[in-house]
Amino acid sequence: MSVAKNEYKRITVKTLIDMKNKGEKISMLTAYDYTMAKIVDGAGVDVLLVGDSASNVMAGHETTLPITLDQMIYHASSVVRGVERGLVVVDLPFGSYQSDPKEALRSAIRIMKESGAHAVKLEGGKEIKESIKRILNAGVPVMGHLGLTPQSIYKFGTYTVRAKEEEEAKKLKEDALMLEKAGCFAVVLEKIPAKLAKEVAESLTIPVIGIGAGNGVDGQVVVVHDMIGMTHEFHPRFLRRYMNLYEDMTTAISQYVDDVKAVDFPNENEQY
Ligand code: KIV
């Protein structure tokens, strides 16, 4: 078990800031269901993200855009039931916060009230500043998300590295500072140059969690199904696979099929 697990009984937004101040890296993984959340939390992960990547991973959509607020609440409440220690953060899905701050607040309140999660995450910078403030004013902790923001994929046109050019890097730095000033407790930086991510992490007092953003940040997040190798068609450079569960599961399930066909399963000890 990890050191962090022994030291902190329950992770709060304050714990994450303490970790940054102590130089202790923050671990964050996605979870979308009770069983996975229990494993992830039990292994000592600090933050469980109920990401809108559930749209891809759980529902098989090409993008994160189709997942609804009701579906996010279903995933989030399943995760919350499996967690004893970690901080549960939930993505506000596309279309649930972009139109106006009141709608953003209503969506955040539904997530907090109906799932029991601890915080919400929103994609974007100054364009959604008023929504972020409105949610924070209601006492709901907010995590920001800059860089590659998958809800804007049709604007970007590609999932390639963001903020390589000076102009976009400058806007990202300004947005990160704005998120801190507005009161966000952390920011995710997705798929940007490591040098830029390090610079942002060093300039902020709140934790910066990276995905495809190098190791100069305060913590890391990846999609759990990717790191355990359950998904196998996705292999970006930033991903380290710790298992090849796709292959192991395929082997086990084929064996089951063979055993059923051969009337080998169940055997005498496996029946009543
Ligand atoms: O939805 C998600 O999984 C995310 C992470 C990739 C940061 O937002």
Short mmCIF file of N, CA, C and O in Angstrom, two decimals, residues 7-136:
data_model
loop_
_atom_site.label_atom_id
_atom_site.label_comp_id
_atom_site.label_asym_id
_atom_site.label_seq_id
_atom_site.Cartn_x
_atom_site.Cartn_y
_atom_site.Cartn_z
N GLU A 7 -1.02 7.86 5.43
CA GLU A 7 -0.94 9.18 6.04
C GLU A 7 -2.28 9.92 6.07
O GLU A 7 -2.59 10.59 7.04
N TYR A 8 -3.05 9.79 4.99
CA TYR A 8 -4.31 10.54 4.93
C TYR A 8 -5.49 9.58 4.97
O TYR A 8 -5.64 8.74 4.09
N LYS A 9 -6.34 9.76 5.98
CA LYS A 9 -7.51 8.87 6.12
C LYS A 9 -8.57 9.20 5.07
O LYS A 9 -9.28 8.34 4.58
N ARG A 10 -8.71 10.48 4.77
CA ARG A 10 -9.74 10.93 3.84
C ARG A 10 -9.17 12.11 3.06
O ARG A 10 -8.65 13.05 3.66
N ILE A 11 -9.23 12.06 1.75
CA ILE A 11 -8.65 13.14 0.95
C ILE A 11 -9.70 14.24 0.74
O ILE A 11 -10.83 13.95 0.33
N THR A 12 -9.29 15.47 1.02
CA THR A 12 -10.16 16.62 0.77
C THR A 12 -9.42 17.57 -0.19
O THR A 12 -8.24 17.35 -0.47
N VAL A 13 -10.09 18.63 -0.60
CA VAL A 13 -9.41 19.58 -1.48
C VAL A 13 -8.23 20.21 -0.74
O VAL A 13 -7.19 20.52 -1.34
N LYS A 14 -8.37 20.34 0.58
CA LYS A 14 -7.28 20.92 1.40
C LYS A 14 -6.08 19.96 1.42
O LYS A 14 -4.93 20.41 1.37
N THR A 15 -6.36 18.65 1.49
CA THR A 15 -5.25 17.67 1.49
C THR A 15 -4.40 17.84 0.24
O THR A 15 -3.17 17.73 0.30
N LEU A 16 -5.06 18.06 -0.89
CA LEU A 16 -4.33 18.15 -2.16
C LEU A 16 -3.40 19.36 -2.16
O LEU A 16 -2.26 19.29 -2.66
N ILE A 17 -3.86 20.46 -1.57
CA ILE A 17 -3.01 21.66 -1.50
C ILE A 17 -1.84 21.39 -0.54
O ILE A 17 -0.69 21.75 -0.83
N ASP A 18 -2.11 20.68 0.57
CA ASP A 18 -1.03 20.30 1.50
C ASP A 18 0.00 19.44 0.79
O ASP A 18 1.20 19.58 0.98
N MET A 19 -0.49 18.51 -0.05
CA MET A 19 0.42 17.62 -0.78
C MET A 19 1.34 18.44 -1.68
O MET A 19 2.54 18.20 -1.74
N LYS A 20 0.73 19.40 -2.39
CA LYS A 20 1.55 20.26 -3.27
C LYS A 20 2.61 20.99 -2.44
O LYS A 20 3.78 21.04 -2.83
N ASN A 21 2.19 21.54 -1.31
CA ASN A 21 3.14 22.30 -0.49
C ASN A 21 4.28 21.43 0.02
O ASN A 21 5.40 21.89 0.19
N LYS A 22 3.97 20.14 0.27
CA LYS A 22 5.01 19.22 0.77
C LYS A 22 5.82 18.60 -0.35
O LYS A 22 6.74 17.82 -0.10
N GLY A 23 5.39 18.84 -1.60
CA GLY A 23 6.10 18.24 -2.73
C GLY A 23 5.71 16.79 -2.95
O GLY A 23 6.42 16.05 -3.65
N GLU A 24 4.57 16.38 -2.36
CA GLU A 24 4.11 14.99 -2.57
C GLU A 24 3.20 14.95 -3.80
O GLU A 24 2.22 15.68 -3.89
N LYS A 25 3.53 14.07 -4.74
CA LYS A 25 2.76 14.02 -5.99
C LYS A 25 1.36 13.42 -5.74
O LYS A 25 1.19 12.54 -4.88
N ILE A 26 0.41 13.90 -6.51
CA ILE A 26 -1.00 13.49 -6.37
C ILE A 26 -1.32 12.46 -7.44
O ILE A 26 -1.02 12.66 -8.62
N SER A 27 -1.95 11.34 -7.02
CA SER A 27 -2.35 10.32 -8.02
C SER A 27 -3.85 10.45 -8.28
O SER A 27 -4.65 10.61 -7.35
N MET A 28 -4.21 10.38 -9.53
CA MET A 28 -5.63 10.52 -9.91
C MET A 28 -5.91 9.54 -11.05
O MET A 28 -5.06 9.37 -11.94
N LEU A 29 -7.02 8.85 -10.98
CA LEU A 29 -7.42 7.90 -12.03
C LEU A 29 -8.91 8.07 -12.26
O LEU A 29 -9.64 8.47 -11.35
N THR A 30 -9.37 7.70 -13.43
CA THR A 30 -10.81 7.71 -13.68
C THR A 30 -11.45 6.49 -13.03
O THR A 30 -10.79 5.47 -12.79
N ALA A 31 -12.73 6.60 -12.77
CA ALA A 31 -13.56 5.44 -12.37
C ALA A 31 -14.99 5.80 -12.77
O ALA A 31 -15.37 6.98 -12.71
N TYR A 32 -15.72 4.79 -13.20
CA TYR A 32 -17.09 5.07 -13.67
C TYR A 32 -18.11 4.16 -13.00
O TYR A 32 -19.31 4.29 -13.25
N ASP A 33 -17.62 3.17 -12.22
CA ASP A 33 -18.56 2.23 -11.61
C ASP A 33 -18.06 1.79 -10.23
O ASP A 33 -16.89 2.01 -9.88
N TYR A 34 -18.95 1.16 -9.49
CA TYR A 34 -18.69 0.79 -8.09
C TYR A 34 -17.49 -0.16 -7.94
O TYR A 34 -16.59 0.08 -7.13
N THR A 35 -17.45 -1.22 -8.74
CA THR A 35 -16.41 -2.24 -8.58
C THR A 35 -15.03 -1.66 -8.85
O THR A 35 -14.08 -1.88 -8.09
N MET A 36 -14.90 -0.91 -9.93
CA MET A 36 -13.61 -0.30 -10.27
C MET A 36 -13.23 0.74 -9.21
O MET A 36 -12.07 0.83 -8.81
N ALA A 37 -14.21 1.52 -8.75
CA ALA A 37 -13.92 2.57 -7.75
C ALA A 37 -13.37 1.94 -6.47
O ALA A 37 -12.44 2.46 -5.86
N LYS A 38 -13.93 0.80 -6.07
CA LYS A 38 -13.48 0.11 -4.85
C LYS A 38 -12.01 -0.31 -5.00
O LYS A 38 -11.21 -0.16 -4.07
N ILE A 39 -11.65 -0.81 -6.17
CA ILE A 39 -10.26 -1.24 -6.40
C ILE A 39 -9.33 -0.02 -6.43
O ILE A 39 -8.29 0.00 -5.78
N VAL A 40 -9.73 0.99 -7.18
CA VAL A 40 -8.89 2.19 -7.35
C VAL A 40 -8.68 2.88 -5.99
O VAL A 40 -7.56 3.23 -5.61
N ASP A 41 -9.75 3.01 -5.23
CA ASP A 41 -9.68 3.67 -3.92
C ASP A 41 -8.85 2.81 -2.95
O ASP A 41 -7.99 3.33 -2.23
N GLY A 42 -9.10 1.52 -2.97
CA GLY A 42 -8.38 0.61 -2.07
C GLY A 42 -6.89 0.58 -2.35
O GLY A 42 -6.08 0.32 -1.46
N ALA A 43 -6.50 0.86 -3.60
CA ALA A 43 -5.08 0.84 -3.97
C ALA A 43 -4.38 2.14 -3.58
O ALA A 43 -3.17 2.27 -3.75
N GLY A 44 -5.14 3.10 -3.07
CA GLY A 44 -4.51 4.32 -2.56
C GLY A 44 -4.48 5.50 -3.50
O GLY A 44 -3.73 6.46 -3.28
N VAL A 45 -5.32 5.47 -4.54
CA VAL A 45 -5.37 6.63 -5.46
C VAL A 45 -6.04 7.81 -4.73
O VAL A 45 -7.05 7.64 -4.05
N ASP A 46 -5.45 8.99 -4.86
CA ASP A 46 -5.94 10.15 -4.10
C ASP A 46 -7.23 10.75 -4.64
O ASP A 46 -8.10 11.14 -3.87
N VAL A 47 -7.33 10.84 -5.97
CA VAL A 47 -8.52 11.47 -6.58
C VAL A 47 -9.12 10.52 -7.61
O VAL A 47 -8.40 10.01 -8.47
N LEU A 48 -10.41 10.27 -7.49
CA LEU A 48 -11.12 9.47 -8.49
C LEU A 48 -11.92 10.42 -9.36
O LEU A 48 -12.76 11.18 -8.84
N LEU A 49 -11.65 10.39 -10.65
CA LEU A 49 -12.36 11.27 -11.57
C LEU A 49 -13.44 10.48 -12.30
O LEU A 49 -13.14 9.53 -13.03
N VAL A 50 -14.68 10.89 -12.09
CA VAL A 50 -15.76 10.35 -12.91
C VAL A 50 -15.75 11.21 -14.16
O VAL A 50 -16.40 12.25 -14.24
N GLY A 51 -14.92 10.81 -15.10
CA GLY A 51 -14.68 11.61 -16.30
C GLY A 51 -15.80 11.41 -17.31
O GLY A 51 -16.44 10.35 -17.37
N ASP A 52 -15.99 12.45 -18.14
CA ASP A 52 -16.96 12.28 -19.22
C ASP A 52 -16.37 11.37 -20.30
O ASP A 52 -17.05 11.03 -21.27
N SER A 53 -15.12 10.92 -20.09
CA SER A 53 -14.56 9.87 -20.95
C SER A 53 -15.37 8.58 -20.80
O SER A 53 -15.19 7.65 -21.59
N ALA A 54 -16.27 8.53 -19.82
CA ALA A 54 -17.23 7.42 -19.73
C ALA A 54 -18.01 7.30 -21.04
O ALA A 54 -18.43 6.21 -21.43
N SER A 55 -18.17 8.44 -21.71
CA SER A 55 -18.87 8.45 -22.99
C SER A 55 -18.17 7.55 -24.01
O SER A 55 -18.82 6.81 -24.76
N ASN A 56 -16.81 7.59 -24.02
CA ASN A 56 -16.03 6.73 -24.91
C ASN A 56 -15.91 5.32 -24.32
O ASN A 56 -16.26 4.33 -24.96
N VAL A 57 -15.40 5.28 -23.08
CA VAL A 57 -14.98 4.01 -22.48
C VAL A 57 -16.17 3.10 -22.12
O VAL A 57 -16.12 1.90 -22.37
N MET A 58 -17.20 3.68 -21.55
CA MET A 58 -18.32 2.86 -21.09
C MET A 58 -19.42 2.73 -22.15
O MET A 58 -20.08 1.70 -22.23
N ALA A 59 -19.63 3.82 -22.92
CA ALA A 59 -20.77 3.80 -23.85
C ALA A 59 -20.37 3.60 -25.30
O ALA A 59 -21.23 3.39 -26.16
N GLY A 60 -19.05 3.67 -25.60
CA GLY A 60 -18.59 3.40 -26.96
C GLY A 60 -18.79 4.54 -27.94
O GLY A 60 -18.69 4.34 -29.15
N HIS A 61 -19.04 5.76 -27.42
CA HIS A 61 -19.17 6.90 -28.34
C HIS A 61 -17.78 7.33 -28.82
O HIS A 61 -16.78 7.12 -28.14
N GLU A 62 -17.76 8.01 -29.96
CA GLU A 62 -16.50 8.46 -30.52
C GLU A 62 -15.93 9.65 -29.74
O GLU A 62 -14.72 9.84 -29.67
N THR A 63 -16.81 10.47 -29.17
CA THR A 63 -16.36 11.65 -28.42
C THR A 63 -17.04 11.68 -27.05
O THR A 63 -17.90 10.83 -26.74
N THR A 64 -16.66 12.71 -26.25
CA THR A 64 -17.28 12.85 -24.93
C THR A 64 -18.59 13.63 -25.00
O THR A 64 -19.26 13.79 -23.99
N LEU A 65 -18.93 14.14 -26.18
CA LEU A 65 -20.08 15.05 -26.27
C LEU A 65 -21.45 14.43 -25.96
O LEU A 65 -22.29 15.08 -25.34
N PRO A 66 -21.71 13.17 -26.33
CA PRO A 66 -23.08 12.68 -26.14
C PRO A 66 -23.50 12.39 -24.69
O PRO A 66 -24.68 12.37 -24.40
N ILE A 67 -22.55 12.19 -23.78
CA ILE A 67 -22.98 11.76 -22.43
C ILE A 67 -23.82 12.86 -21.75
O ILE A 67 -23.53 14.05 -21.90
N THR A 68 -24.86 12.43 -21.04
CA THR A 68 -25.79 13.40 -20.45
C THR A 68 -25.52 13.60 -18.95
O THR A 68 -24.80 12.81 -18.33
N LEU A 69 -26.14 14.62 -18.41
CA LEU A 69 -26.01 14.90 -16.97
C LEU A 69 -26.57 13.73 -16.16
O LEU A 69 -25.95 13.29 -15.18
N ASP A 70 -27.71 13.20 -16.56
CA ASP A 70 -28.30 12.05 -15.85
C ASP A 70 -27.34 10.86 -15.86
O ASP A 70 -27.19 10.16 -14.85
N GLN A 71 -26.71 10.63 -17.01
CA GLN A 71 -25.77 9.49 -17.10
C GLN A 71 -24.55 9.73 -16.22
O GLN A 71 -24.06 8.81 -15.55
N MET A 72 -24.04 10.96 -16.18
CA MET A 72 -22.90 11.27 -15.31
C MET A 72 -23.28 11.06 -13.85
O MET A 72 -22.47 10.57 -13.05
N ILE A 73 -24.51 11.43 -13.48
CA ILE A 73 -24.95 11.26 -12.09
C ILE A 73 -25.03 9.78 -11.75
O ILE A 73 -24.65 9.35 -10.66
N TYR A 74 -25.50 8.97 -12.70
CA TYR A 74 -25.56 7.51 -12.49
C TYR A 74 -24.15 6.95 -12.23
O TYR A 74 -23.91 6.23 -11.26
N HIS A 75 -23.18 7.33 -13.09
CA HIS A 75 -21.80 6.85 -12.91
C HIS A 75 -21.23 7.36 -11.58
O HIS A 75 -20.61 6.59 -10.84
N ALA A 76 -21.45 8.64 -11.30
CA ALA A 76 -20.86 9.24 -10.10
C ALA A 76 -21.41 8.60 -8.83
O ALA A 76 -20.65 8.31 -7.89
N SER A 77 -22.71 8.34 -8.78
CA SER A 77 -23.25 7.76 -7.55
C SER A 77 -22.76 6.33 -7.37
O SER A 77 -22.52 5.89 -6.24
N SER A 78 -22.51 5.60 -8.46
CA SER A 78 -21.95 4.25 -8.36
C SER A 78 -20.53 4.32 -7.78
O SER A 78 -20.16 3.53 -6.93
N VAL A 79 -19.75 5.29 -8.26
CA VAL A 79 -18.37 5.45 -7.78
C VAL A 79 -18.36 5.84 -6.31
O VAL A 79 -17.62 5.25 -5.51
N VAL A 80 -19.19 6.79 -5.93
CA VAL A 80 -19.21 7.26 -4.54
C VAL A 80 -19.47 6.09 -3.58
O VAL A 80 -18.84 6.00 -2.52
N ARG A 81 -20.33 5.16 -3.97
CA ARG A 81 -20.64 4.01 -3.09
C ARG A 81 -19.43 3.10 -2.90
O ARG A 81 -19.36 2.35 -1.94
N GLY A 82 -18.44 3.18 -3.79
CA GLY A 82 -17.26 2.31 -3.68
C GLY A 82 -16.06 2.98 -3.02
O GLY A 82 -15.02 2.34 -2.87
N VAL A 83 -16.20 4.24 -2.63
CA VAL A 83 -15.03 5.00 -2.16
C VAL A 83 -15.10 5.31 -0.66
O VAL A 83 -16.12 5.77 -0.16
N GLU A 84 -13.96 5.03 0.02
CA GLU A 84 -13.88 5.38 1.46
C GLU A 84 -12.90 6.51 1.71
O GLU A 84 -13.03 7.25 2.67
N ARG A 85 -11.87 6.60 0.86
CA ARG A 85 -10.77 7.53 1.14
C ARG A 85 -10.61 8.66 0.13
O ARG A 85 -10.37 9.81 0.50
N GLY A 86 -10.72 8.35 -1.14
CA GLY A 86 -10.38 9.32 -2.20
C GLY A 86 -11.39 10.45 -2.34
O GLY A 86 -12.53 10.37 -1.86
N LEU A 87 -10.92 11.49 -3.03
CA LEU A 87 -11.79 12.63 -3.37
C LEU A 87 -12.45 12.29 -4.71
O LEU A 87 -11.76 11.97 -5.68
N VAL A 88 -13.77 12.38 -4.76
CA VAL A 88 -14.48 12.05 -6.01
C VAL A 88 -14.85 13.35 -6.75
O VAL A 88 -15.60 14.18 -6.25
N VAL A 89 -14.28 13.49 -7.95
CA VAL A 89 -14.52 14.68 -8.78
C VAL A 89 -15.30 14.22 -10.02
O VAL A 89 -14.97 13.19 -10.61
N VAL A 90 -16.30 15.01 -10.39
CA VAL A 90 -17.17 14.61 -11.51
C VAL A 90 -17.16 15.66 -12.61
O VAL A 90 -17.31 16.85 -12.34
N ASP A 91 -16.99 15.22 -13.85
CA ASP A 91 -17.04 16.14 -14.98
C ASP A 91 -18.46 16.65 -15.21
O ASP A 91 -19.41 15.85 -15.25
N LEU A 92 -18.60 17.96 -15.39
CA LEU A 92 -19.87 18.49 -15.90
C LEU A 92 -19.86 18.18 -17.39
O LEU A 92 -18.92 18.58 -18.10
N PRO A 93 -20.85 17.45 -17.89
CA PRO A 93 -20.80 17.06 -19.30
C PRO A 93 -21.10 18.22 -20.25
O PRO A 93 -21.68 19.23 -19.86
N PHE A 94 -20.71 18.01 -21.50
CA PHE A 94 -20.95 19.00 -22.56
C PHE A 94 -22.43 19.38 -22.60
O PHE A 94 -23.30 18.50 -22.57
N GLY A 95 -22.69 20.69 -22.65
CA GLY A 95 -24.08 21.16 -22.75
C GLY A 95 -24.73 21.41 -21.40
O GLY A 95 -25.85 21.91 -21.35
N SER A 96 -24.02 21.11 -20.30
CA SER A 96 -24.67 21.28 -19.00
C SER A 96 -24.19 22.53 -18.28
O SER A 96 -24.62 22.82 -17.17
N TYR A 97 -23.25 23.28 -18.91
CA TYR A 97 -22.74 24.48 -18.22
C TYR A 97 -22.32 25.62 -19.16
O TYR A 97 -22.06 26.73 -18.72
N GLN A 98 -22.28 25.37 -20.45
CA GLN A 98 -21.74 26.39 -21.36
C GLN A 98 -22.70 27.54 -21.64
O GLN A 98 -22.27 28.63 -21.97
N SER A 99 -24.03 27.29 -21.51
CA SER A 99 -24.94 28.35 -21.98
C SER A 99 -25.03 29.54 -21.02
O SER A 99 -25.00 30.67 -21.47
N ASP A 100 -25.13 29.29 -19.71
CA ASP A 100 -25.09 30.42 -18.77
C ASP A 100 -24.78 29.93 -17.35
O ASP A 100 -24.95 28.75 -17.03
N PRO A 101 -24.30 30.86 -16.51
CA PRO A 101 -23.87 30.49 -15.16
C PRO A 101 -24.96 29.84 -14.31
O PRO A 101 -24.68 28.96 -13.49
N LYS A 102 -26.23 30.25 -14.52
CA LYS A 102 -27.31 29.66 -13.72
C LYS A 102 -27.48 28.19 -14.05
O LYS A 102 -27.70 27.35 -13.17
N GLU A 103 -27.37 27.89 -15.34
CA GLU A 103 -27.50 26.49 -15.75
C GLU A 103 -26.32 25.67 -15.22
O GLU A 103 -26.47 24.53 -14.78
N ALA A 104 -25.14 26.30 -15.25
CA ALA A 104 -23.94 25.62 -14.74
C ALA A 104 -24.13 25.28 -13.26
O ALA A 104 -23.82 24.16 -12.83
N LEU A 105 -24.65 26.24 -12.51
CA LEU A 105 -24.86 26.01 -11.08
C LEU A 105 -25.90 24.90 -10.86
O LEU A 105 -25.71 24.01 -10.02
N ARG A 106 -26.99 24.96 -11.62
CA ARG A 106 -28.03 23.92 -11.49
C ARG A 106 -27.44 22.54 -11.76
O ARG A 106 -27.71 21.58 -11.03
N SER A 107 -26.58 22.43 -12.76
CA SER A 107 -25.98 21.13 -13.11
C SER A 107 -25.04 20.66 -11.99
O SER A 107 -25.06 19.48 -11.61
N ALA A 108 -24.24 21.60 -11.48
CA ALA A 108 -23.30 21.23 -10.41
C ALA A 108 -24.06 20.79 -9.17
O ALA A 108 -23.68 19.79 -8.52
N ILE A 109 -25.13 21.49 -8.86
CA ILE A 109 -25.92 21.14 -7.67
C ILE A 109 -26.54 19.75 -7.85
O ILE A 109 -26.53 18.94 -6.92
N ARG A 110 -27.04 19.47 -9.03
CA ARG A 110 -27.62 18.13 -9.26
C ARG A 110 -26.56 17.05 -9.03
O ARG A 110 -26.83 16.03 -8.41
N ILE A 111 -25.36 17.27 -9.53
CA ILE A 111 -24.30 16.27 -9.35
C ILE A 111 -24.01 16.07 -7.87
O ILE A 111 -23.96 14.94 -7.37
N MET A 112 -23.83 17.17 -7.14
CA MET A 112 -23.47 17.07 -5.72
C MET A 112 -24.60 16.42 -4.91
O MET A 112 -24.37 15.55 -4.09
N LYS A 113 -25.83 16.84 -5.17
CA LYS A 113 -26.99 16.37 -4.41
C LYS A 113 -27.34 14.92 -4.72
O LYS A 113 -27.61 14.13 -3.84
N GLU A 114 -27.33 14.58 -6.01
CA GLU A 114 -27.84 13.26 -6.41
C GLU A 114 -26.79 12.17 -6.42
O GLU A 114 -27.13 10.99 -6.46
N SER A 115 -25.48 12.55 -6.42
CA SER A 115 -24.45 11.50 -6.45
C SER A 115 -23.66 11.41 -5.16
O SER A 115 -23.07 10.38 -4.87
N GLY A 116 -23.59 12.50 -4.41
CA GLY A 116 -22.77 12.49 -3.19
C GLY A 116 -21.28 12.72 -3.47
O GLY A 116 -20.44 12.49 -2.61
N ALA A 117 -20.95 13.16 -4.70
CA ALA A 117 -19.55 13.43 -5.04
C ALA A 117 -19.06 14.67 -4.29
O ALA A 117 -19.83 15.38 -3.65
N HIS A 118 -17.72 14.90 -4.39
CA HIS A 118 -17.11 15.96 -3.58
C HIS A 118 -16.75 17.23 -4.35
O HIS A 118 -16.44 18.25 -3.74
N ALA A 119 -16.71 17.16 -5.67
CA ALA A 119 -16.29 18.32 -6.47
C ALA A 119 -16.68 18.10 -7.92
O ALA A 119 -16.99 16.97 -8.32
N VAL A 120 -16.64 19.18 -8.69
CA VAL A 120 -16.93 19.06 -10.13
C VAL A 120 -15.73 19.58 -10.94
O VAL A 120 -14.91 20.34 -10.42
N LYS A 121 -15.66 19.14 -12.20
CA LYS A 121 -14.61 19.63 -13.10
C LYS A 121 -15.28 20.21 -14.35
O LYS A 121 -16.25 19.62 -14.86
N LEU A 122 -14.74 21.35 -14.81
CA LEU A 122 -15.27 22.01 -16.02
C LEU A 122 -14.11 22.27 -16.97
O LEU A 122 -13.01 22.62 -16.52
N GLU A 123 -14.37 22.15 -18.25
CA GLU A 123 -13.34 22.42 -19.25
C GLU A 123 -13.43 23.87 -19.71
O GLU A 123 -14.52 24.34 -20.06
N GLY A 124 -12.27 24.55 -19.74
CA GLY A 124 -12.26 25.89 -20.32
C GLY A 124 -11.67 26.95 -19.42
O GLY A 124 -11.48 26.72 -18.21
N GLY A 125 -11.40 28.12 -20.00
CA GLY A 125 -10.79 29.22 -19.27
C GLY A 125 -11.74 30.39 -19.11
O GLY A 125 -12.86 30.21 -18.63
N LYS A 126 -11.30 31.56 -19.58
CA LYS A 126 -12.06 32.79 -19.27
C LYS A 126 -13.49 32.78 -19.82
O LYS A 126 -14.36 33.45 -19.28
N GLU A 127 -13.74 31.97 -20.86
CA GLU A 127 -15.09 31.90 -21.44
C GLU A 127 -16.12 31.41 -20.41
O GLU A 127 -17.31 31.71 -20.53
N ILE A 128 -15.66 30.62 -19.43
CA ILE A 128 -16.63 30.06 -18.46
C ILE A 128 -16.37 30.58 -17.04
O ILE A 128 -16.83 29.99 -16.05
N LYS A 129 -15.66 31.70 -16.96
CA LYS A 129 -15.29 32.27 -15.66
C LYS A 129 -16.51 32.51 -14.75
O LYS A 129 -16.51 32.18 -13.57
N GLU A 130 -17.56 33.11 -15.33
CA GLU A 130 -18.74 33.45 -14.51
C GLU A 130 -19.43 32.18 -13.98
O GLU A 130 -19.91 32.15 -12.85
N SER A 131 -19.43 31.13 -14.81
CA SER A 131 -20.04 29.87 -14.37
C SER A 131 -19.25 29.27 -13.22
O SER A 131 -19.81 28.79 -12.22
N ILE A 132 -17.93 29.32 -13.34
CA ILE A 132 -17.07 28.78 -12.29
C ILE A 132 -17.31 29.53 -10.98
O ILE A 132 -17.47 28.94 -9.92
N LYS A 133 -17.37 30.87 -11.08
CA LYS A 133 -17.59 31.68 -9.88
C LYS A 133 -18.92 31.36 -9.23
O LYS A 133 -19.04 31.27 -8.01
N ARG A 134 -19.95 31.20 -10.06
CA ARG A 134 -21.30 30.93 -9.55
C ARG A 134 -21.31 29.59 -8.78
O ARG A 134 -21.89 29.48 -7.71
N ILE A 135 -20.63 28.60 -9.33
CA ILE A 135 -20.59 27.28 -8.68
C ILE A 135 -19.80 27.36 -7.37
O ILE A 135 -20.23 26.84 -6.34
N LEU A 136 -18.67 28.06 -7.43
CA LEU A 136 -17.84 28.20 -6.22
C LEU A 136 -18.59 28.96 -5.13
O LEU A 136 -18.49 28.61 -3.94
#
